[in-house]
PDB file of C-alpha atoms in Angstrom:
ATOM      1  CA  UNK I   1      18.710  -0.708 -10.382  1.00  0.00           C
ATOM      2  CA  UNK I   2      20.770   1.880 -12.458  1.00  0.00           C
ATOM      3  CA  UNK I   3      22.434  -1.108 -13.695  1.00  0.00           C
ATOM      4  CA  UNK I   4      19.210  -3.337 -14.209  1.00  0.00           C
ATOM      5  CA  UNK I   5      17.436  -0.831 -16.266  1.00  0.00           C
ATOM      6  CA  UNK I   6      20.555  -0.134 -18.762  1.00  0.00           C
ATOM      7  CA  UNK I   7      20.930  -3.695 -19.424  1.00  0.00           C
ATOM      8  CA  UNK I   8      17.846  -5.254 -19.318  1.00  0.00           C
ATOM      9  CA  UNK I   9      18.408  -7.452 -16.993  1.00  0.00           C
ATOM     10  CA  UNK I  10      16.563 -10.406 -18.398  1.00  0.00           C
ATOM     11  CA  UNK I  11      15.768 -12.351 -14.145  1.00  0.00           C
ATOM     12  CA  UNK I  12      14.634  -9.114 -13.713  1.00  0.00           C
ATOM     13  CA  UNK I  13      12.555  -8.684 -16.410  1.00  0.00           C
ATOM     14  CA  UNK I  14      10.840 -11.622 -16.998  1.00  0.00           C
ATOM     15  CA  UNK I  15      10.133 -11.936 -13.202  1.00  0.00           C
ATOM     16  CA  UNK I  16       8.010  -8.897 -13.855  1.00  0.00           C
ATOM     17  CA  UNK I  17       6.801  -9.691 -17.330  1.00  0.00           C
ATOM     18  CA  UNK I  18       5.919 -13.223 -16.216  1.00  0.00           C
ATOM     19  CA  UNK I  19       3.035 -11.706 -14.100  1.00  0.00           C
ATOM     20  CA  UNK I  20       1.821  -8.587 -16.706  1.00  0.00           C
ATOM     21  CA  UNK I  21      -0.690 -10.255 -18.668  1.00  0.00           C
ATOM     22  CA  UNK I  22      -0.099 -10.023 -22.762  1.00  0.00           C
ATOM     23  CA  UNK I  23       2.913  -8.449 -22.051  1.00  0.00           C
ATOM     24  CA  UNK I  24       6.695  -9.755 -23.641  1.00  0.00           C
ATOM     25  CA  UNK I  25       8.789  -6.599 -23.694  1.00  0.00           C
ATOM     26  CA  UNK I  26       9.744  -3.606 -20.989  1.00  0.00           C
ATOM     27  CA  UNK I  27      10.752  -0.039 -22.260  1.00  0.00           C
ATOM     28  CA  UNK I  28      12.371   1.208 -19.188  1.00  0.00           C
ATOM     29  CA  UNK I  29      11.893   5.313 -19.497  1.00  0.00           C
ATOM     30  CA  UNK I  30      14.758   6.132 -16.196  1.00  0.00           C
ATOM     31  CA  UNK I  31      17.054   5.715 -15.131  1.00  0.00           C
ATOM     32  CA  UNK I  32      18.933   5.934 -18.207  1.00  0.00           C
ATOM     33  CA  UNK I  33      22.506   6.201 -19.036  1.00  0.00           C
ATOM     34  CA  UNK I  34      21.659   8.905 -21.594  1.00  0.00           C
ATOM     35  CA  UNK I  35      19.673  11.120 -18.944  1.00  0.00           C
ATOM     36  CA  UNK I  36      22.038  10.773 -16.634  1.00  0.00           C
ATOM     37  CA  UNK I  37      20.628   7.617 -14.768  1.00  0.00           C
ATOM     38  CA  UNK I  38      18.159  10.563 -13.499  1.00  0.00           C
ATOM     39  CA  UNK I  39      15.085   9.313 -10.951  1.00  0.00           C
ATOM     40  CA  UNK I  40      11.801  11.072 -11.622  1.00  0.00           C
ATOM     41  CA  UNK I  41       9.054  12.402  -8.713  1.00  0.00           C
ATOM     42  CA  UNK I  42       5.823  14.546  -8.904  1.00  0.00           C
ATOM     43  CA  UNK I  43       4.501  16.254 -12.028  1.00  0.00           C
ATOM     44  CA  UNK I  44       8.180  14.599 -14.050  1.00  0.00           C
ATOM     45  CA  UNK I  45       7.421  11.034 -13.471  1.00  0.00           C
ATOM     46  CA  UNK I  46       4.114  11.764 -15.503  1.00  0.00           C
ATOM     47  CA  UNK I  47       5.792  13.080 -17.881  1.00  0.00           C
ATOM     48  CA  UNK I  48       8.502  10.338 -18.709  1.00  0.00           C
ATOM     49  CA  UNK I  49       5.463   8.008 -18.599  1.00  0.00           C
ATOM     50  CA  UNK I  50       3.625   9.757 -21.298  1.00  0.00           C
ATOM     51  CA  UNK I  51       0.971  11.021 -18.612  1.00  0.00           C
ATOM     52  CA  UNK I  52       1.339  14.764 -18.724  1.00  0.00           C
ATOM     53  CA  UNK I  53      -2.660  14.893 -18.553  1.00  0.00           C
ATOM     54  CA  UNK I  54      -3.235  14.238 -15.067  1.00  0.00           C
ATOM     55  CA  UNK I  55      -0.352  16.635 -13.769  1.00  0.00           C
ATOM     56  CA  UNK I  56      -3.413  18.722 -12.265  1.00  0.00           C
ATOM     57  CA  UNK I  57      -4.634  15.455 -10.405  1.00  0.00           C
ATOM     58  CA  UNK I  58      -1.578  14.781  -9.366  1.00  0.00           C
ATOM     59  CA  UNK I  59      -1.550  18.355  -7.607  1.00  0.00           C
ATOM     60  CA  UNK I  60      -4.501  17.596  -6.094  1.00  0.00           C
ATOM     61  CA  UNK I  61      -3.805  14.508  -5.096  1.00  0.00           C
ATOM     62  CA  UNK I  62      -0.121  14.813  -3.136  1.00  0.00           C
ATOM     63  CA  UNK I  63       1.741  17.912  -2.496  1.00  0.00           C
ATOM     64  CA  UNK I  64       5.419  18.406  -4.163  1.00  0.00           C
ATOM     65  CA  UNK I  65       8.025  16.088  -2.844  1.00  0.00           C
ATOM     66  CA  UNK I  66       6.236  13.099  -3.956  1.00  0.00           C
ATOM     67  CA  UNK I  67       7.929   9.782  -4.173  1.00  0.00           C
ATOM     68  CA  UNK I  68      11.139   9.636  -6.035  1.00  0.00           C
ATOM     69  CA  UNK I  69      11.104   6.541  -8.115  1.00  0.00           C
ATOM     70  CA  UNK I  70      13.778   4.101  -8.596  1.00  0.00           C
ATOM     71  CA  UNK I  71      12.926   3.278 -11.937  1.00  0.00           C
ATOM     72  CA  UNK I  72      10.344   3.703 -14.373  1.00  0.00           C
ATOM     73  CA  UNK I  73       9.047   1.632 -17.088  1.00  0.00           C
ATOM     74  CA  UNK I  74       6.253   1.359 -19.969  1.00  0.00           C
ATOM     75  CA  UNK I  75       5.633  -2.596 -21.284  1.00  0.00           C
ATOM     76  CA  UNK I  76       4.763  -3.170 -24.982  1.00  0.00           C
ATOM     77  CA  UNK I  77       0.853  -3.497 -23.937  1.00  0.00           C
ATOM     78  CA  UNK I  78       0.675   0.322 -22.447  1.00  0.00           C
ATOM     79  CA  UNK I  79       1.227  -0.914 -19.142  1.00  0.00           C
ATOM     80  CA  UNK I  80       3.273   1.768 -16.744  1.00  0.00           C
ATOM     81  CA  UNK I  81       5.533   0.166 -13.878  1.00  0.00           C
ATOM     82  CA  UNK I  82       6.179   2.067 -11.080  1.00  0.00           C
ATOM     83  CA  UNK I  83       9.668   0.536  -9.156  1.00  0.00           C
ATOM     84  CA  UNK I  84      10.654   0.974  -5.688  1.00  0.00           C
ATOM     85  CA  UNK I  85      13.848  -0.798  -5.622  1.00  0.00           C
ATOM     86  CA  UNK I  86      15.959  -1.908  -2.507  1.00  0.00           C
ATOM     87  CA  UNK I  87      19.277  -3.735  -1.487  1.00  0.00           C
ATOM     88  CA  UNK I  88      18.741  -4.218   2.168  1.00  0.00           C
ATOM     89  CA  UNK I  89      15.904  -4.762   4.631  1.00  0.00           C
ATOM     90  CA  UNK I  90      16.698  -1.551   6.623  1.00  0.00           C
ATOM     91  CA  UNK I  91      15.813   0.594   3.882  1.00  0.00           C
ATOM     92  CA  UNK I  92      12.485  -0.880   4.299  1.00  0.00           C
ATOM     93  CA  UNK I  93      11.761   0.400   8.242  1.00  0.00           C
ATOM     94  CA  UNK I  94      11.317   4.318   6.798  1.00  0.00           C
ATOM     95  CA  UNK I  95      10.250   6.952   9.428  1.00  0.00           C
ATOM     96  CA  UNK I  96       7.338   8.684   9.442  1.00  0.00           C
ATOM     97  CA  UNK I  97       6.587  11.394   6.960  1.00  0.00           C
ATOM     98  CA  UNK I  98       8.335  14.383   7.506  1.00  0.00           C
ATOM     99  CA  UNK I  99       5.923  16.800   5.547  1.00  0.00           C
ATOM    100  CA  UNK I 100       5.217  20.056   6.596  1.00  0.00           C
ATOM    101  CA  UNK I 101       1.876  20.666   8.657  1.00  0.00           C
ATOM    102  CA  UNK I 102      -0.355  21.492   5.509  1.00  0.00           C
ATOM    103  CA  UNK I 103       1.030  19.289   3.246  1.00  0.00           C
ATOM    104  CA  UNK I 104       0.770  16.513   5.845  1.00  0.00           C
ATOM    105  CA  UNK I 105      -2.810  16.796   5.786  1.00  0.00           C
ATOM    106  CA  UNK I 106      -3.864  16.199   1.763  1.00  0.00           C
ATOM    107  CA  UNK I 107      -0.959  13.700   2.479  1.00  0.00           C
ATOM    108  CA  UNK I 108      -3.087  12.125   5.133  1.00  0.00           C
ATOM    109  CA  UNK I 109      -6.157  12.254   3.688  1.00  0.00           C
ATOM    110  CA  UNK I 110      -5.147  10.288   0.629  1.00  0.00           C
ATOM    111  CA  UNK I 111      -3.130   7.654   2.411  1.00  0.00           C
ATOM    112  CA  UNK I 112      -6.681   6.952   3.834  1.00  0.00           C
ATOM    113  CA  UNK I 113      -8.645   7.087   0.531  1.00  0.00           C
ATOM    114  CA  UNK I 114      -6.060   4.980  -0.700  1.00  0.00           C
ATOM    115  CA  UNK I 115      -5.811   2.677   2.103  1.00  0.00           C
ATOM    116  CA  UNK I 116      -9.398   2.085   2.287  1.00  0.00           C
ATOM    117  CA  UNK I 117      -9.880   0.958  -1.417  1.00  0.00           C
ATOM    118  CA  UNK I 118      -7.368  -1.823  -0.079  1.00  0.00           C
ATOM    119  CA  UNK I 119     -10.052  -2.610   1.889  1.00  0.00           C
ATOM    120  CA  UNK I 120      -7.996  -0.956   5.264  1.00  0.00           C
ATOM    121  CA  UNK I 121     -10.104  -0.218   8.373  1.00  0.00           C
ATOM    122  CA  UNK I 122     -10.164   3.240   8.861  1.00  0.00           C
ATOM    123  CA  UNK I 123      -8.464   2.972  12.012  1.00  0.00           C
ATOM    124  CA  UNK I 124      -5.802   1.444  10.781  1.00  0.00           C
ATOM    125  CA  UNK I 125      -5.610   3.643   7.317  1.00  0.00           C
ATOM    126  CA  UNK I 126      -5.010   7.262   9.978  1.00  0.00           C
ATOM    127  CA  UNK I 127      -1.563   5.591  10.840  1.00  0.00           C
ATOM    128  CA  UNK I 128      -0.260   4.823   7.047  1.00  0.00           C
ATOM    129  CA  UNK I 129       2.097   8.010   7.166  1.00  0.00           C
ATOM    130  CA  UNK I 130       3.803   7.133  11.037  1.00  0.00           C
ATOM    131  CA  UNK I 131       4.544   3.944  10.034  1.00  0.00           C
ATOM    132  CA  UNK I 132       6.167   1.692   6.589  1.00  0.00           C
ATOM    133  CA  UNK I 133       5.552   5.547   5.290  1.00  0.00           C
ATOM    134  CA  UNK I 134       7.210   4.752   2.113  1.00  0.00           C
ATOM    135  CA  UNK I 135       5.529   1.680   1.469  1.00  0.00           C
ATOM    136  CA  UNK I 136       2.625   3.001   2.056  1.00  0.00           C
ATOM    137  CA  UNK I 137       2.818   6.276  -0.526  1.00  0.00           C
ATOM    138  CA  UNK I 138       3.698   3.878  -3.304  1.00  0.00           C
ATOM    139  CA  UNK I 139       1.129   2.133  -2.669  1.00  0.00           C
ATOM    140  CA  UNK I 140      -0.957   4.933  -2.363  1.00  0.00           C
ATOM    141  CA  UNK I 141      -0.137   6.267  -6.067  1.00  0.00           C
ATOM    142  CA  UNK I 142      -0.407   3.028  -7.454  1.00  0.00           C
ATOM    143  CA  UNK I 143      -4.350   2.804  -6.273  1.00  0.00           C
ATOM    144  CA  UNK I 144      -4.411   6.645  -7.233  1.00  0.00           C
ATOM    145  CA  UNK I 145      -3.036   6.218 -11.149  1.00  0.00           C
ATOM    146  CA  UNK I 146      -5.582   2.910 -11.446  1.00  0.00           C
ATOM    147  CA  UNK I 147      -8.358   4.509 -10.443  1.00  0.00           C
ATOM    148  CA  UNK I 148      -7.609   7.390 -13.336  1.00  0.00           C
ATOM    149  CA  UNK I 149      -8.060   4.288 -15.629  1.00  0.00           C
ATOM    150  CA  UNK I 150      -3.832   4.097 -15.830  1.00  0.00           C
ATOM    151  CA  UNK I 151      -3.026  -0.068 -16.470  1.00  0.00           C
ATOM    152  CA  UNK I 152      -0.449   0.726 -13.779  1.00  0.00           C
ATOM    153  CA  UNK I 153       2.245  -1.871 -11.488  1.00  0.00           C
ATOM    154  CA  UNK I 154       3.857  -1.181  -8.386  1.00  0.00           C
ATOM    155  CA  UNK I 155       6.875  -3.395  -8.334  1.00  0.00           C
ATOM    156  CA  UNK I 156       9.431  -3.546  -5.682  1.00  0.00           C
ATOM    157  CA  UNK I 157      12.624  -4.734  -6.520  1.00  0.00           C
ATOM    158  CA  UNK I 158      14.259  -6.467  -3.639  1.00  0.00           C
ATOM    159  CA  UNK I 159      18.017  -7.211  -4.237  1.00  0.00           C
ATOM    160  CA  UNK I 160      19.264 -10.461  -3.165  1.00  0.00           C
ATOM    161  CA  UNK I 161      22.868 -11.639  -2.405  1.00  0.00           C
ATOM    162  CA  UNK I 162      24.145  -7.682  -2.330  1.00  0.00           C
ATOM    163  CA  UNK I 163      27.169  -8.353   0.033  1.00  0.00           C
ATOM    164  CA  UNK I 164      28.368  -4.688  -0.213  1.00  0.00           C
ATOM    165  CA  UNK I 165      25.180  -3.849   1.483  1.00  0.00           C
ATOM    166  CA  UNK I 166      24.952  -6.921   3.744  1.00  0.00           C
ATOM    167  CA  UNK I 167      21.210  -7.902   2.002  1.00  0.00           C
ATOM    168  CA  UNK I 168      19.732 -11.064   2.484  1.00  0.00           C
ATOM    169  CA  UNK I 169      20.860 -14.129   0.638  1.00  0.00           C
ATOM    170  CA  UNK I 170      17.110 -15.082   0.009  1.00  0.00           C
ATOM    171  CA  UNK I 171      13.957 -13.943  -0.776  1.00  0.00           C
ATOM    172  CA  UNK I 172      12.595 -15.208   2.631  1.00  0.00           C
ATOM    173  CA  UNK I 173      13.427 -12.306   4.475  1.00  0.00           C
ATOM    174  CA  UNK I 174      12.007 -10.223   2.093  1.00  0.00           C
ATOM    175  CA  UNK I 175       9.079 -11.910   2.043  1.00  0.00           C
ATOM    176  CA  UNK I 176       8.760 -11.417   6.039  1.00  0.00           C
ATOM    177  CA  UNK I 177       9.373  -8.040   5.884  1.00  0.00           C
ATOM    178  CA  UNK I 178       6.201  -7.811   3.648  1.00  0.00           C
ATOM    179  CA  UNK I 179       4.174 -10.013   5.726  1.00  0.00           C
ATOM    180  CA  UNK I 180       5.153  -7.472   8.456  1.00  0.00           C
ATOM    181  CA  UNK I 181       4.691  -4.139   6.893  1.00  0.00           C
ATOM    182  CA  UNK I 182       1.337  -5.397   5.446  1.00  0.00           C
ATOM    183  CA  UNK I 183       0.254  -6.792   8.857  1.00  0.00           C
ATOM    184  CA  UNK I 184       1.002  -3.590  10.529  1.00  0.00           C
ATOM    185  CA  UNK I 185      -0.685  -1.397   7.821  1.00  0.00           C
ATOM    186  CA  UNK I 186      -3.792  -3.269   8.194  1.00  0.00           C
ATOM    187  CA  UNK I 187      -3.707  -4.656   4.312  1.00  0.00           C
ATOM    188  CA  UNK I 188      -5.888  -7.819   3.865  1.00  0.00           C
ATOM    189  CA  UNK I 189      -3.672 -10.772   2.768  1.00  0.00           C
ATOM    190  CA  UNK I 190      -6.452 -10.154  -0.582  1.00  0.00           C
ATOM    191  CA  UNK I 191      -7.658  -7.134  -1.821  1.00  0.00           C
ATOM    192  CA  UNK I 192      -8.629  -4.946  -4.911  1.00  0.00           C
ATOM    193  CA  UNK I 193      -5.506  -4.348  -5.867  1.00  0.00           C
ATOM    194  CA  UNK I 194      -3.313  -7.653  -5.211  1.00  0.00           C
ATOM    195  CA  UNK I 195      -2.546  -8.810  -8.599  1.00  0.00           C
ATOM    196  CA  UNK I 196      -1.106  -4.806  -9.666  1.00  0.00           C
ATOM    197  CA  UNK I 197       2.106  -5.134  -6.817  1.00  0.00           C
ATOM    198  CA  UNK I 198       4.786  -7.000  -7.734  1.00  0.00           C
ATOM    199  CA  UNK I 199       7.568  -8.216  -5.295  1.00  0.00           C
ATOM    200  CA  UNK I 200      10.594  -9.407  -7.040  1.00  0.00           C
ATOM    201  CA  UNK I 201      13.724 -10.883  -5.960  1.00  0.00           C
ATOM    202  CA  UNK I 202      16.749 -10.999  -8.278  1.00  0.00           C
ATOM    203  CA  UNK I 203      19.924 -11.788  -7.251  1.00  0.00           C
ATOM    204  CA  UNK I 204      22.736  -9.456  -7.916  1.00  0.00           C
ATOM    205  CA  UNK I 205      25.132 -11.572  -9.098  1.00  0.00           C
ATOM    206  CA  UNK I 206      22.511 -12.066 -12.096  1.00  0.00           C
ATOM    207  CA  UNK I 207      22.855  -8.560 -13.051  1.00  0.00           C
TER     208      UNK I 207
END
């Protein structure tokens, strides 16, 4: 992703700028060869964003040790893009969270809020941080930052063809892993927030 991001990978971009509407150009804020390829989390990722005003809902919201993201970006029509990014289909299967006791309880409670504007039975919402945990907090901030009135994107970036990491070849078994995660986190195939995640799959060897 380091990579991506410092050369503007054009599959990469225009996979993602293909589905932002009115939008032609990506200003990626981290990482960044000048900042030390640096990945951003809590109260910091507002920052690089140009969101420093909702640092206090943010506290609210999810304790420190948010989630670290891969990569960061602004488009040319104030959109903000939010990037999980990952070589291999192991990274995916993430244990449950390991937050303290009272952290793990604001943690809870908004992985339900969130997971119930998805349109997530309740029932199903109280397991979002045993299981897919880190699929499930982006998610979470993404339906958190929209509903602040933020034109934000979740987009996961799912390498394909990484042999060093012995990823998949194909999107396919990305796209099952999805199917999966969102099967087992009780996410409606449609829902509120469909069109604002992004699953791309660019090949390494494109980089």
């Amino acid at each position: 992703m380091q990579l991506a991001a410092s050369r503007k990978a054009r599959s990469l971009e225009q996979s993602i700028l293909s589905r932002v509407e009115n939008a032609s150009r990506i200003d990626w804020v981290s990482p960044l060869e000048g900042d030390d390829f640096a990945e951003y989390r809590d109260s910091a990722f507002l920052q690089v964003l140009g969101l420093p005003h909702l640092d206090g809902d943010l506290a609210r919201f999810w304790p420190k040790g948010g989630p670290q993201w891969d990569a960061l970006g602004k488009t040319d029509n104030g959109c903000a893009l939010l990037v999980e990014a990952k070589a291999h289909i192991d990274e995916f299967c993430s244990p449950p969270s390991q937050a303290s006791e009272a952290s793990l309880e604001r943690i809870k409670a908004s992985l339900v809020w969130a997971a119930m504007q998805l349109g997530v039975a309740r029932m199903d919402a109280e397991r979002w941080h045993r299981q897919f945990y880190q699929y499930a907090n982006r998610l979470a901030h993404l339906v958190w930052l929209r509903s602040l009135g933020v034109d934000a994107y979740l987009v996961t970036v799912d390498f394909c063809c990484d042999d060093e990491m012995n990823g998949p070849s194909s999107s396919e078994a990305w796209e099952a892993a999805y199917v999966a995660a969102e099967y087992a986190l009780g996410i409606p195939k449609r829902h509120s927030h469909s069109r604002y995640i992004l699953h791309v799959y660019p090949d390494v060897r494109s980089i």
